[in-house]
Coordinates of C-alpha atoms in Angstrom, one line a residue:
X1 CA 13.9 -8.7 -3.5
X2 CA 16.4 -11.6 -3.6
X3 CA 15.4 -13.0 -0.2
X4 CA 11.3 -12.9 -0.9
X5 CA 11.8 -13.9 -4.9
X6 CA 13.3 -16.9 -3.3
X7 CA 11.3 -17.9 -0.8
X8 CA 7.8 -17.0 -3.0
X9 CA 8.8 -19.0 -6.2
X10 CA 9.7 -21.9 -3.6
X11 CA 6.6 -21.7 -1.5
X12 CA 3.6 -23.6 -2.1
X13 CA 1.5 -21.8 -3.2
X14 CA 3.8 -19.6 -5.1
X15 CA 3.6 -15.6 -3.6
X16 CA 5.1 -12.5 -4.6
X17 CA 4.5 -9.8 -2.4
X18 CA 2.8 -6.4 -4.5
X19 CA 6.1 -4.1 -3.2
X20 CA 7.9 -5.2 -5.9
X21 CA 5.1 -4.2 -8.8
X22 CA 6.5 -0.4 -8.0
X23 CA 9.9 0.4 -10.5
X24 CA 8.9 3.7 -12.4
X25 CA 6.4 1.6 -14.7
X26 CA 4.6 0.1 -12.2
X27 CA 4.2 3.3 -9.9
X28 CA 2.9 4.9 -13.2
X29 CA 0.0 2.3 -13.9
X30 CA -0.7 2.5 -10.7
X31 CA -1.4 5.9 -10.7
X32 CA -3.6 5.7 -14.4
X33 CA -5.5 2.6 -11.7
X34 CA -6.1 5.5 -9.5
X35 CA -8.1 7.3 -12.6
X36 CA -10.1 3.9 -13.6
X37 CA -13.8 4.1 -12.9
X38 CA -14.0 1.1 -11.3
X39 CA -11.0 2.1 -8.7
X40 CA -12.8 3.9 -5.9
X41 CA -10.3 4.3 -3.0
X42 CA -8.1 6.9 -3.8
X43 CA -10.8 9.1 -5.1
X44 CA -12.8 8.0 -1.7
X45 CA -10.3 8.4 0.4
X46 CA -9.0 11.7 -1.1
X47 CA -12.6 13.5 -0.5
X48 CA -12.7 12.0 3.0
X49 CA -9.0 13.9 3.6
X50 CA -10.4 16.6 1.6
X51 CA -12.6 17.3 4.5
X52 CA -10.9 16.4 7.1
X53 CA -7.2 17.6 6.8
X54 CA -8.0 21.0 9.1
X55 CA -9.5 18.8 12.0
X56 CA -6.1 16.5 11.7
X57 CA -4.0 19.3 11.7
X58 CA -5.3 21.1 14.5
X59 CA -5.6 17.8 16.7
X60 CA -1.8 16.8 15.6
X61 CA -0.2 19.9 15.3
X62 CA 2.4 18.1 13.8
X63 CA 5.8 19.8 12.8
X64 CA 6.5 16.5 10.4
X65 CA 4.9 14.1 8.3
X66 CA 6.2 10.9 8.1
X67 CA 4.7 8.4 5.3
X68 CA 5.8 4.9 4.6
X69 CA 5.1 3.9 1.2
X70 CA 4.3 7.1 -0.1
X71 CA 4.7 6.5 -3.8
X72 CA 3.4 10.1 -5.6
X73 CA 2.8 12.1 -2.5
X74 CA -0.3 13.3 -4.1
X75 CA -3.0 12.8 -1.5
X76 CA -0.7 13.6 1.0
X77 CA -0.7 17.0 -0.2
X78 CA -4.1 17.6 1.6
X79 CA -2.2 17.4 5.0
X80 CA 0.8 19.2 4.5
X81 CA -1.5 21.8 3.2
X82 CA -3.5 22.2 6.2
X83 CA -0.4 21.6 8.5
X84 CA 1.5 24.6 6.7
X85 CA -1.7 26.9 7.1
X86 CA -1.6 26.2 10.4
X87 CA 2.0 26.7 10.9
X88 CA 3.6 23.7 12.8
X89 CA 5.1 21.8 9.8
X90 CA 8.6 22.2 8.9
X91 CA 9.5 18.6 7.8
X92 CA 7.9 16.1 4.9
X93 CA 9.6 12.2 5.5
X94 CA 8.5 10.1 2.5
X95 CA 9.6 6.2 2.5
X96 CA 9.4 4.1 -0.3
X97 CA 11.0 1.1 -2.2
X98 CA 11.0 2.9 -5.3
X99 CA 13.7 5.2 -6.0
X100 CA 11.7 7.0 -9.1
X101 CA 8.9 7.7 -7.3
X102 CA 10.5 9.4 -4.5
X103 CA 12.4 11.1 -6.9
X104 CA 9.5 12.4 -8.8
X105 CA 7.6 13.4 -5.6
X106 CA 10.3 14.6 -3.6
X107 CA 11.5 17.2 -6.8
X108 CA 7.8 18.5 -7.2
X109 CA 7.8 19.1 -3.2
X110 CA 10.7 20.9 -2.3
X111 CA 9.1 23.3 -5.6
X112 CA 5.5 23.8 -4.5
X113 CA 6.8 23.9 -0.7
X114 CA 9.7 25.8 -0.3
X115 CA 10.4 26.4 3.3
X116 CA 9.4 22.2 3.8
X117 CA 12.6 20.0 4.4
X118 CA 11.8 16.7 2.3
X119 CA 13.5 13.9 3.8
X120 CA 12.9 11.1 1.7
X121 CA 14.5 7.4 2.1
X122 CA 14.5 4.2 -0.3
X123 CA 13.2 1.3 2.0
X124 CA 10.7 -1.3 2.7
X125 CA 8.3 -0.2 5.3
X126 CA 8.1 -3.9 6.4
X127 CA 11.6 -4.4 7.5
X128 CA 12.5 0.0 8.6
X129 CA 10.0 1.8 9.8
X130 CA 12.0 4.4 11.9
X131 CA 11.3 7.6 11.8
X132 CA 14.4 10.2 10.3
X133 CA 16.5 10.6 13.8
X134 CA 16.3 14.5 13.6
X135 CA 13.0 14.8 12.8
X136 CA 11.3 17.5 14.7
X137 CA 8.5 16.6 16.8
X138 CA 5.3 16.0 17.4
X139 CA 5.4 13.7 14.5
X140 CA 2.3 12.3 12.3
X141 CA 2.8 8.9 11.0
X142 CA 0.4 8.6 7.8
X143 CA 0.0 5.0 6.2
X144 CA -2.5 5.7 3.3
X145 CA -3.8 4.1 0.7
X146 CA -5.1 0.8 2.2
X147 CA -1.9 -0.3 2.2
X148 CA -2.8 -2.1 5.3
X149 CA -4.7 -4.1 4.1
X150 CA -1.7 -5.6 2.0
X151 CA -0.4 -7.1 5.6
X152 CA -1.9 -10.6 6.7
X153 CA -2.7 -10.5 10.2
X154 CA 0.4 -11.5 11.4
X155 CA 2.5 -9.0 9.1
X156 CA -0.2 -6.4 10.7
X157 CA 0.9 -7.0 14.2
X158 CA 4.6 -6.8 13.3
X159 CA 4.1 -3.1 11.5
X160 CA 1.5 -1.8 14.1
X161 CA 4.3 -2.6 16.7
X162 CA 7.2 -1.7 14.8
X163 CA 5.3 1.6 14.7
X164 CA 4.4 1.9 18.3
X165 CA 7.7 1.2 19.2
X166 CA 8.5 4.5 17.2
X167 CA 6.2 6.6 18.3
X168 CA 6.6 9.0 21.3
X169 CA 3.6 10.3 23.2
X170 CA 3.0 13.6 21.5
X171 CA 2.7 11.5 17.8
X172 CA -0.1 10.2 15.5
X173 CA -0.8 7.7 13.1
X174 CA -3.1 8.6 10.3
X175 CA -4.7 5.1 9.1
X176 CA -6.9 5.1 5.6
X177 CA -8.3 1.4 5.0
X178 CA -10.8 -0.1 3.0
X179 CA -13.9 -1.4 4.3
X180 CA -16.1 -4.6 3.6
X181 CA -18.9 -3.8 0.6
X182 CA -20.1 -5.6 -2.0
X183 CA -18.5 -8.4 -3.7
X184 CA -19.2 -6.9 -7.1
X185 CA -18.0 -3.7 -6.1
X186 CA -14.6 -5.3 -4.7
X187 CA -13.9 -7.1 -7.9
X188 CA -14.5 -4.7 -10.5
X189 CA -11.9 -2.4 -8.8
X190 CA -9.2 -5.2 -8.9
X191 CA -10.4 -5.9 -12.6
X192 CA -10.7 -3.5 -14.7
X193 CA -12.8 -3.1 -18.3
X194 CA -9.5 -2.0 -19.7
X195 CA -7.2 -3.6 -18.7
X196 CA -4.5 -1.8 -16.4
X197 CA -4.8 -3.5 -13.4
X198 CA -3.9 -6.9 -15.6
X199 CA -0.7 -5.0 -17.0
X200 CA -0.1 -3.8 -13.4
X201 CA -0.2 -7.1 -11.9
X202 CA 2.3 -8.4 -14.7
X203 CA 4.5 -5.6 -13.9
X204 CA 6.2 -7.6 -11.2
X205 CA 7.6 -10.0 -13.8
X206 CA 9.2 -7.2 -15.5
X207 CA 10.9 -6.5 -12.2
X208 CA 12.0 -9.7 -11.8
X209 CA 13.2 -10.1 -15.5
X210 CA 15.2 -6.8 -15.0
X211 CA 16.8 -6.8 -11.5
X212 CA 17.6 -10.6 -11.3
X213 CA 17.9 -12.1 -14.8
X214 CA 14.8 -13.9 -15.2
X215 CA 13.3 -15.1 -18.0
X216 CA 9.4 -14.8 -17.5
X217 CA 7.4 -14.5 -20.2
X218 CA 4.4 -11.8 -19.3
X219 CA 1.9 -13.0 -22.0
X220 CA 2.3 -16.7 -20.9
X221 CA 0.2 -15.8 -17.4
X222 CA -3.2 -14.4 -17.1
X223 CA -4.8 -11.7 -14.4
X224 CA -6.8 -13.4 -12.1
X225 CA -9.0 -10.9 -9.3
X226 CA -10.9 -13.3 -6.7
X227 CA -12.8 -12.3 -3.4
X228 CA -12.0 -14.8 -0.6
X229 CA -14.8 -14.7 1.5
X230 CA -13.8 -15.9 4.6
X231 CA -10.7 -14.0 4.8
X232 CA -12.4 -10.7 3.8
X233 CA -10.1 -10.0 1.6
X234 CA -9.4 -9.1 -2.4
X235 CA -6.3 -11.3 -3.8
X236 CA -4.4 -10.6 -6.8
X237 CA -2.8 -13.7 -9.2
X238 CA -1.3 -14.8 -12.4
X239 CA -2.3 -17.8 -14.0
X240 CA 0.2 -19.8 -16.0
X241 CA -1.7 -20.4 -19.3
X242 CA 0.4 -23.5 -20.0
X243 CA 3.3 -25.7 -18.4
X244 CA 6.4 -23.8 -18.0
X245 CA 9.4 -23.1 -16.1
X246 CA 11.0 -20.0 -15.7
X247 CA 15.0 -19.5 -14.5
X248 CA 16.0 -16.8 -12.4
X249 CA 19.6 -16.4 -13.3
X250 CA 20.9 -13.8 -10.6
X251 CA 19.8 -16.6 -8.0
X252 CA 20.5 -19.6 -10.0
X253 CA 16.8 -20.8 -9.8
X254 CA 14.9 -22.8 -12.0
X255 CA 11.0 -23.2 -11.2
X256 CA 8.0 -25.2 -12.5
X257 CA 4.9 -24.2 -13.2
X258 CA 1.7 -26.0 -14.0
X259 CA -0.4 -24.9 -16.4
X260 CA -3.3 -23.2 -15.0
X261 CA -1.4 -23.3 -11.4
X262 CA -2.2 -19.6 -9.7
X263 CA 1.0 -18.0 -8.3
X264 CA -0.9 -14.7 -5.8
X265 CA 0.8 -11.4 -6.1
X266 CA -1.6 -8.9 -3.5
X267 CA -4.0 -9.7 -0.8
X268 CA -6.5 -6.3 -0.1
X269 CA -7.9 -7.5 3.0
X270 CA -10.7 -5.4 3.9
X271 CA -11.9 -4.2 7.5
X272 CA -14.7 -3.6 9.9
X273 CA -14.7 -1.1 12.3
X274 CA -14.8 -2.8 15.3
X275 CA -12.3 -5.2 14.4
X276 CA -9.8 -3.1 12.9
X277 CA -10.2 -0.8 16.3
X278 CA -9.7 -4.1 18.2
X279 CA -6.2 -5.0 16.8
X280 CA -4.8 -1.3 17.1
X281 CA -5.9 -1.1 20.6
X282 CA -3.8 -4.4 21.2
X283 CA -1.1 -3.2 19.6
X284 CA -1.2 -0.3 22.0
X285 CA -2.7 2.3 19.9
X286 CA -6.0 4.2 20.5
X287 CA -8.3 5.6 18.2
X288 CA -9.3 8.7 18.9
X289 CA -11.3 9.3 15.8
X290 CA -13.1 7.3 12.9
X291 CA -14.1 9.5 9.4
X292 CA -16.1 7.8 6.8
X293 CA -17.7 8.5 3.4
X294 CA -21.4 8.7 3.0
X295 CA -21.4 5.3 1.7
X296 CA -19.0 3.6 4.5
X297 CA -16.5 2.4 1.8
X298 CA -13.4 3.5 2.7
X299 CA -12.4 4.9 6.6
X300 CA -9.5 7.4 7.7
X301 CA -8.7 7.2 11.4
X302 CA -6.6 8.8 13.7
X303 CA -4.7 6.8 16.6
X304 CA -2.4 8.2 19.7
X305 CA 0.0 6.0 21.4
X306 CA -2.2 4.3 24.6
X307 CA -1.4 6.0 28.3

């Protein structure tokens, strides 16, 4: 947090990367975003795993789950379902920066799964991404969510080869990502009639006032959703309502805002199939099967480690 508060605050523009929105607050409006009518991925993604969690199963047979960024485990759930009813899983490895959530996750688990060994680590997926050591194999790697789509291209590359690096030849990575759609459609999901997403967004200053001293005001910025159109992508900011500047004690920083200057907190980059199939394949990793709603919004795929 130290390293990328630094550097974002001192960049130009000013970034914040959307790991740090998740303490226990955060990973709770997150999950009431989940619920918002205008928030369609999870609930799309969900019935798309819904469906398809037998086929997975049976062409993984995977004896454990590993999920970077896992946050409530809740969709998730569909998987280790159909792995347990078909008998192969004996381990559940949930990664994720925030110690609450895991907590949370890990404790309803180990009750509603009893004979499943939940491993779960505190990390950022960006800088670990190794698997537990003594985790029994053939190993699914699932990386829900659309969290992808938080990566810029070059951060893409670095994770899809982190993983690859990881993966032996008997493993899996489970991909769910957002596709392109309708500006409208995009927007209203990142902005919501009442409100959370805004409160979600500002949820990172929180952080930052708690873990390193700072002394950001929350109500002095304003939630800004915008579509960039030639990156394909949603982006999250805050907009200083006036001229400001905020000190981050813990780091001896002092910074300057503008008023009216945008500082971005998410990118959402969405996908199209043939280039998201394009930069797994140069990563080394095959897809061996694309699922999709009726509507094409949102995609789950299923890539092995190229021969």
């Amino acid at each position: 947090m130290r390293r990328d508060v630094v550097a974002g605050l001192s960049a130009t523009p000013k970034i914040l990367p959307p790991k740090w929105f998740y303490d226990a607050r955060g990973s709770d409006l997150f999950e009431q975003i989940t619920e918002l009518a205008e928030y369609y991925p999870t609930r799309v993604e969900e019935r798309i795993l819904a469906r398809i969690a037998p086929e997975i199963a049976g062409a993984t047979g995977a004896a454990t789950v590993f999920e970077p960024g896992s946050g409530s485990s809740r969709k998730t759930r569909l998987l280790l379902d159909a792995l347990t009813a078909r008998g192969t899983l004996r381990c559940y490895a949930p990664l994720d920066v925030s110690p609450s959530a895991l907590e949370q996750a890990g404790a309803a688990l180990i009750r509603d799964y009893p004979a499943l060994t939940v491993a779960a680590t505190v990390a950022d997926f960006e800088a670990d991404l190794t698997v537990p050591h003594d985790a029994p194999s053939p190993r699914l790697i699932t990386f829900l969510g659309s969290t992808i789509g938080n990566l810029d291209p070059t951060e893409r590359r670095e994770f899809y080869d982190m993983l690859r690096a990881d993966l032996g030849p008997a493993d899996a990575f489970l991909l769910g990502a957002d596709l392109v759609k309708d500006r409208d459609v995009l927007v209203r999901a990142y902005d919501d009639s009442q409100g959370v997403t805004a409160e979600f967004n500002k949820n990172v200053l929180h952080v930052i006032n708690r873990e390193l001293g700072a002394d950001f005001d929350p109500d002095s910025f304003a939630h800004v959703a915008l579509w960039n159109e030639e990156e394909e992508r949603m982006e999250m900011h805050l907009r200083s309502r006036y001229a400001q500047t905020v000190k981050v004690r813990a780091l001896d920083l002092s910074v300057d805002f503008a008023a009216d200057e945008l500082m971005r907190t998410e990118i959402s980059c969405k996908f199209r199939r043939d280039g998201l199939t394009a930069e797994l394949s140069d990563c080394g990793l095959d897809v061996r099967n694309w699922w999709t709603d009726e509507a094409e919004q949102f995609a789950v795929l299923l890539a092995v480690p190229s021969r």
